[in-house]
């Protein structure tokens, strides 16, 4: 196992910051520009280290698929954040021409094949793409991201069984953020209730399962790296449980038209009254923590870290400005792309 | 031309496309379990695979493989097995192209038999075609002859969209002339199975045969029925139906599904909207009775539309015509 070199670690921090600052802008847009974001958005704050650590192994020709909580992955893969923000605002310059929105970001050119709004539905899509990779025999792999809640849908069990049986080159990255909307894992998962790591589910499907601290990008990179090497060798899939803490509520409030949308407080506080748990998670925020580690161990100076942050903030503010200025698509474009 | 049973003609269509295009995959339950299976022997295990009983994974994986550049055909056997995986069929496959702003295409075929009204009771006999035809992004194909079974399967595989290929189980062993060599039947072109000037009968699948039998019986009474088989219901060739109704002034739609779940009802609504001035009598729908398909033979026959009910409907529209 090789630890990423200094420059790669700085790149990882930069990507984590870009995801965080992008999503901060999404959040702020609800108050800065009321009404421009519709429907439901879901943020990845708290999972940046897991996303970036996992995708640090992504090579050209690989593919990634995810769920509706999908802003982080394309940023890590290099998607234009202006096009992403324009998509979230439903504008003509959007990544998906305003037809998909926040929950369905897709960037095929970057290998980000698609996102389903149904928690477990994308898991078999990833396995199908992995079958394609297996047939092509170019040692390409597929990264499949989903949440702990999805592991209770049938799609999870069905797909892990076939993926293991067929030795498909897929890495199942289960981001366990502790909550399924307002339900805790222990309330709905037999393994969690029994005090077991969720990666134990891999045993049922005769594949390796590993639980990793998803707030540490280097730990994630090490665990996923092992899974990626196994997949590229043709030995089959791995289930990686990446333990993170979702730092925002599940999504913005669900409300009918006319009610201003915003992000409420986290369910740990609003539903369970566990303010201490939430504040402890905030203290463990992976983004400032990784920055602190890199500054402390001399990988980069505080001034250099600040400079990166400033550049990232400028990028994301430009993305908002671009998106707000982008016009709505032509009405008839609603009828495009129904059929190929 | 060769005489082939409908089921072999479907296989011939799959072979035709697998031979010419290495990106075509064929997989599903109870398929290719031995090395001498004809598709495994011809195309190998990379492209032909047996799956566990996992419809959500099968259809979901077809979507993923399609987005990654392949053309999978999923062997689902019974149309009802798609119900296990309706999210993938109705909410995933038809929407990825759209939601991605046209970045991906999802060329896949869901091959499913339906309507097996021969003692299979309530859960393997449904006529679910209409359930799929209203979903933007899906195409829905219902061959009623062996030649169409081959040609429509081949076209389904070449189409760049998800296609639900509904083959009727009661037609399985019906023989018909099937063109040798490359054979493709275009989507959205209805077939006029019988010409006539007095009434238009529209039917799909096995009901086409019943409509034709009814038309022969009616001819003896001096009523000439035109029988139209849409062949694909999404896209639907409404023009051919409207032209026929303009000529006959009367329409009877025959459908094996219960009244409010039919392709015929949708066709009737379209004809009322776009061809009202041609109509000389109210449209009559001949459907399965509103119940689950029963097991007992006489009860099953009572529920499914038959020649007598089609004839009675035609006589009625001819009698009430303006």
mmCIF file of N, CA and C in Angstrom, chain A residues 3-19 48-57 76 216-222 287 290-291 294 308:
data_model
loop_
_atom_site.group_PDB
_atom_site.id
_atom_site.type_symbol
_atom_site.label_atom_id
_atom_site.label_comp_id
_atom_site.label_asym_id
_atom_site.label_seq_id
_atom_site.Cartn_x
_atom_site.Cartn_y
_atom_site.Cartn_z
ATOM 1 N N UNK A 3 1.218 5.348 0.222
ATOM 2 C CA UNK A 3 0.526 6.565 0.654
ATOM 3 C C UNK A 3 0.676 7.594 -0.465
ATOM 4 N N UNK A 4 -0.413 8.305 -0.795
ATOM 5 C CA UNK A 4 -0.287 9.325 -1.841
ATOM 6 C C UNK A 4 0.802 10.343 -1.496
ATOM 7 N N UNK A 5 1.567 10.777 -2.499
ATOM 8 C CA UNK A 5 2.632 11.744 -2.226
ATOM 9 C C UNK A 5 2.055 13.110 -1.878
ATOM 10 N N UNK A 6 2.947 14.042 -1.521
ATOM 11 C CA UNK A 6 2.505 15.339 -0.994
ATOM 12 C C UNK A 6 1.568 16.051 -1.969
ATOM 13 N N UNK A 7 1.966 16.073 -3.240
ATOM 14 C CA UNK A 7 1.127 16.793 -4.202
ATOM 15 C C UNK A 7 -0.258 16.157 -4.317
ATOM 16 N N UNK A 8 -0.293 14.828 -4.290
ATOM 17 C CA UNK A 8 -1.603 14.160 -4.393
ATOM 18 C C UNK A 8 -2.454 14.432 -3.156
ATOM 19 N N UNK A 9 -1.784 14.538 -2.005
ATOM 20 C CA UNK A 9 -2.548 14.850 -0.785
ATOM 21 C C UNK A 9 -3.113 16.271 -0.865
ATOM 22 N N UNK A 10 -2.308 17.174 -1.414
ATOM 23 C CA UNK A 10 -2.794 18.557 -1.572
ATOM 24 C C UNK A 10 -3.956 18.583 -2.568
ATOM 25 N N UNK A 11 -3.841 17.789 -3.619
ATOM 26 C CA UNK A 11 -4.946 17.683 -4.585
ATOM 27 C C UNK A 11 -6.216 17.156 -3.901
ATOM 28 N N UNK A 12 -6.021 16.188 -3.021
ATOM 29 C CA UNK A 12 -7.184 15.625 -2.310
ATOM 30 C C UNK A 12 -7.832 16.693 -1.441
ATOM 31 N N UNK A 13 -7.008 17.444 -0.729
ATOM 32 C CA UNK A 13 -7.559 18.522 0.109
ATOM 33 C C UNK A 13 -8.301 19.535 -0.771
ATOM 34 N N UNK A 14 -7.708 19.875 -1.904
ATOM 35 C CA UNK A 14 -8.332 20.862 -2.793
ATOM 36 C C UNK A 14 -9.704 20.377 -3.259
ATOM 37 N N UNK A 15 -9.776 19.109 -3.627
ATOM 38 C CA UNK A 15 -11.065 18.566 -4.066
ATOM 39 C C UNK A 15 -12.081 18.563 -2.926
ATOM 40 N N UNK A 16 -11.626 18.218 -1.730
ATOM 41 C CA UNK A 16 -12.537 18.237 -0.574
ATOM 42 C C UNK A 16 -13.066 19.648 -0.356
ATOM 43 N N UNK A 17 -12.164 20.614 -0.447
ATOM 44 C CA UNK A 17 -12.580 22.013 -0.277
ATOM 45 C C UNK A 17 -13.550 22.434 -1.384
ATOM 46 N N UNK A 18 -13.275 21.975 -2.590
ATOM 47 C CA UNK A 18 -14.159 22.361 -3.706
ATOM 48 C C UNK A 18 -15.559 21.798 -3.499
ATOM 49 N N UNK A 19 -15.639 20.542 -3.042
ATOM 50 C CA UNK A 19 -16.967 19.969 -2.775
ATOM 51 C C UNK A 19 -17.657 20.777 -1.676
ATOM 52 N N UNK A 48 -16.905 14.294 2.225
ATOM 53 C CA UNK A 48 -15.919 14.719 1.207
ATOM 54 C C UNK A 48 -14.674 13.829 1.199
ATOM 55 N N UNK A 49 -14.208 13.473 2.405
ATOM 56 C CA UNK A 49 -12.989 12.653 2.482
ATOM 57 C C UNK A 49 -13.231 11.285 1.860
ATOM 58 N N UNK A 50 -14.433 10.766 2.085
ATOM 59 C CA UNK A 50 -14.771 9.443 1.558
ATOM 60 C C UNK A 50 -14.839 9.471 0.031
ATOM 61 N N UNK A 51 -15.479 10.517 -0.490
ATOM 62 C CA UNK A 51 -15.630 10.640 -1.941
ATOM 63 C C UNK A 51 -14.264 10.798 -2.608
ATOM 64 N N UNK A 52 -13.493 11.730 -2.071
ATOM 65 C CA UNK A 52 -12.197 12.043 -2.698
ATOM 66 C C UNK A 52 -11.206 10.891 -2.510
ATOM 67 N N UNK A 53 -11.222 10.296 -1.341
ATOM 68 C CA UNK A 53 -10.327 9.158 -1.097
ATOM 69 C C UNK A 53 -10.651 8.000 -2.029
ATOM 70 N N UNK A 54 -11.935 7.724 -2.195
ATOM 71 C CA UNK A 54 -12.344 6.618 -3.070
ATOM 72 C C UNK A 54 -11.945 6.895 -4.515
ATOM 73 N N UNK A 55 -12.285 8.089 -4.990
ATOM 74 C CA UNK A 55 -12.070 8.394 -6.404
ATOM 75 C C UNK A 55 -10.624 8.757 -6.722
ATOM 76 N N UNK A 56 -9.757 8.762 -5.693
ATOM 77 C CA UNK A 56 -8.333 8.990 -5.983
ATOM 78 C C UNK A 56 -7.779 7.829 -6.816
ATOM 79 N N UNK A 57 -8.517 6.721 -6.869
ATOM 80 C CA UNK A 57 -8.071 5.568 -7.673
ATOM 81 C C UNK A 57 -8.721 5.520 -9.049
ATOM 82 N N UNK A 76 -15.135 15.739 -7.795
ATOM 83 C CA UNK A 76 -13.885 14.973 -7.638
ATOM 84 C C UNK A 76 -13.375 14.469 -8.989
ATOM 85 N N UNK A 216 -11.384 10.140 7.014
ATOM 86 C CA UNK A 216 -9.933 10.206 6.784
ATOM 87 C C UNK A 216 -9.659 9.817 5.329
ATOM 88 N N UNK A 217 -9.344 10.794 4.478
ATOM 89 C CA UNK A 217 -9.212 10.476 3.046
ATOM 90 C C UNK A 217 -8.105 9.463 2.766
ATOM 91 N N UNK A 218 -7.073 9.466 3.578
ATOM 92 C CA UNK A 218 -5.970 8.527 3.321
ATOM 93 C C UNK A 218 -6.376 7.107 3.710
ATOM 94 N N UNK A 219 -7.144 6.991 4.794
ATOM 95 C CA UNK A 219 -7.631 5.664 5.195
ATOM 96 C C UNK A 219 -8.595 5.122 4.136
ATOM 97 N N UNK A 220 -9.456 5.996 3.632
ATOM 98 C CA UNK A 220 -10.387 5.564 2.584
ATOM 99 C C UNK A 220 -9.608 5.160 1.335
ATOM 100 N N UNK A 221 -8.647 5.993 0.971
ATOM 101 C CA UNK A 221 -7.855 5.692 -0.230
ATOM 102 C C UNK A 221 -7.165 4.340 -0.088
ATOM 103 N N UNK A 222 -6.698 4.024 1.120
ATOM 104 C CA UNK A 222 -6.015 2.737 1.324
ATOM 105 C C UNK A 222 -7.003 1.578 1.181
ATOM 106 N N UNK A 287 -12.988 18.121 6.610
ATOM 107 C CA UNK A 287 -12.295 19.084 5.736
ATOM 108 C C UNK A 287 -11.274 19.911 6.523
ATOM 109 N N UNK A 290 -8.384 17.560 7.806
ATOM 110 C CA UNK A 290 -7.334 17.143 6.857
ATOM 111 C C UNK A 290 -6.413 18.316 6.545
ATOM 112 N N UNK A 291 -7.019 19.506 6.439
ATOM 113 C CA UNK A 291 -6.194 20.698 6.238
ATOM 114 C C UNK A 291 -5.208 20.838 7.404
ATOM 115 N N UNK A 294 -2.343 18.354 7.206
ATOM 116 C CA UNK A 294 -1.343 18.671 6.171
ATOM 117 C C UNK A 294 -0.497 19.876 6.549
ATOM 118 N N UNK A 308 -5.378 28.260 -1.402
ATOM 119 C CA UNK A 308 -6.220 27.263 -2.087
ATOM 120 C C UNK A 308 -7.678 27.549 -1.778
#
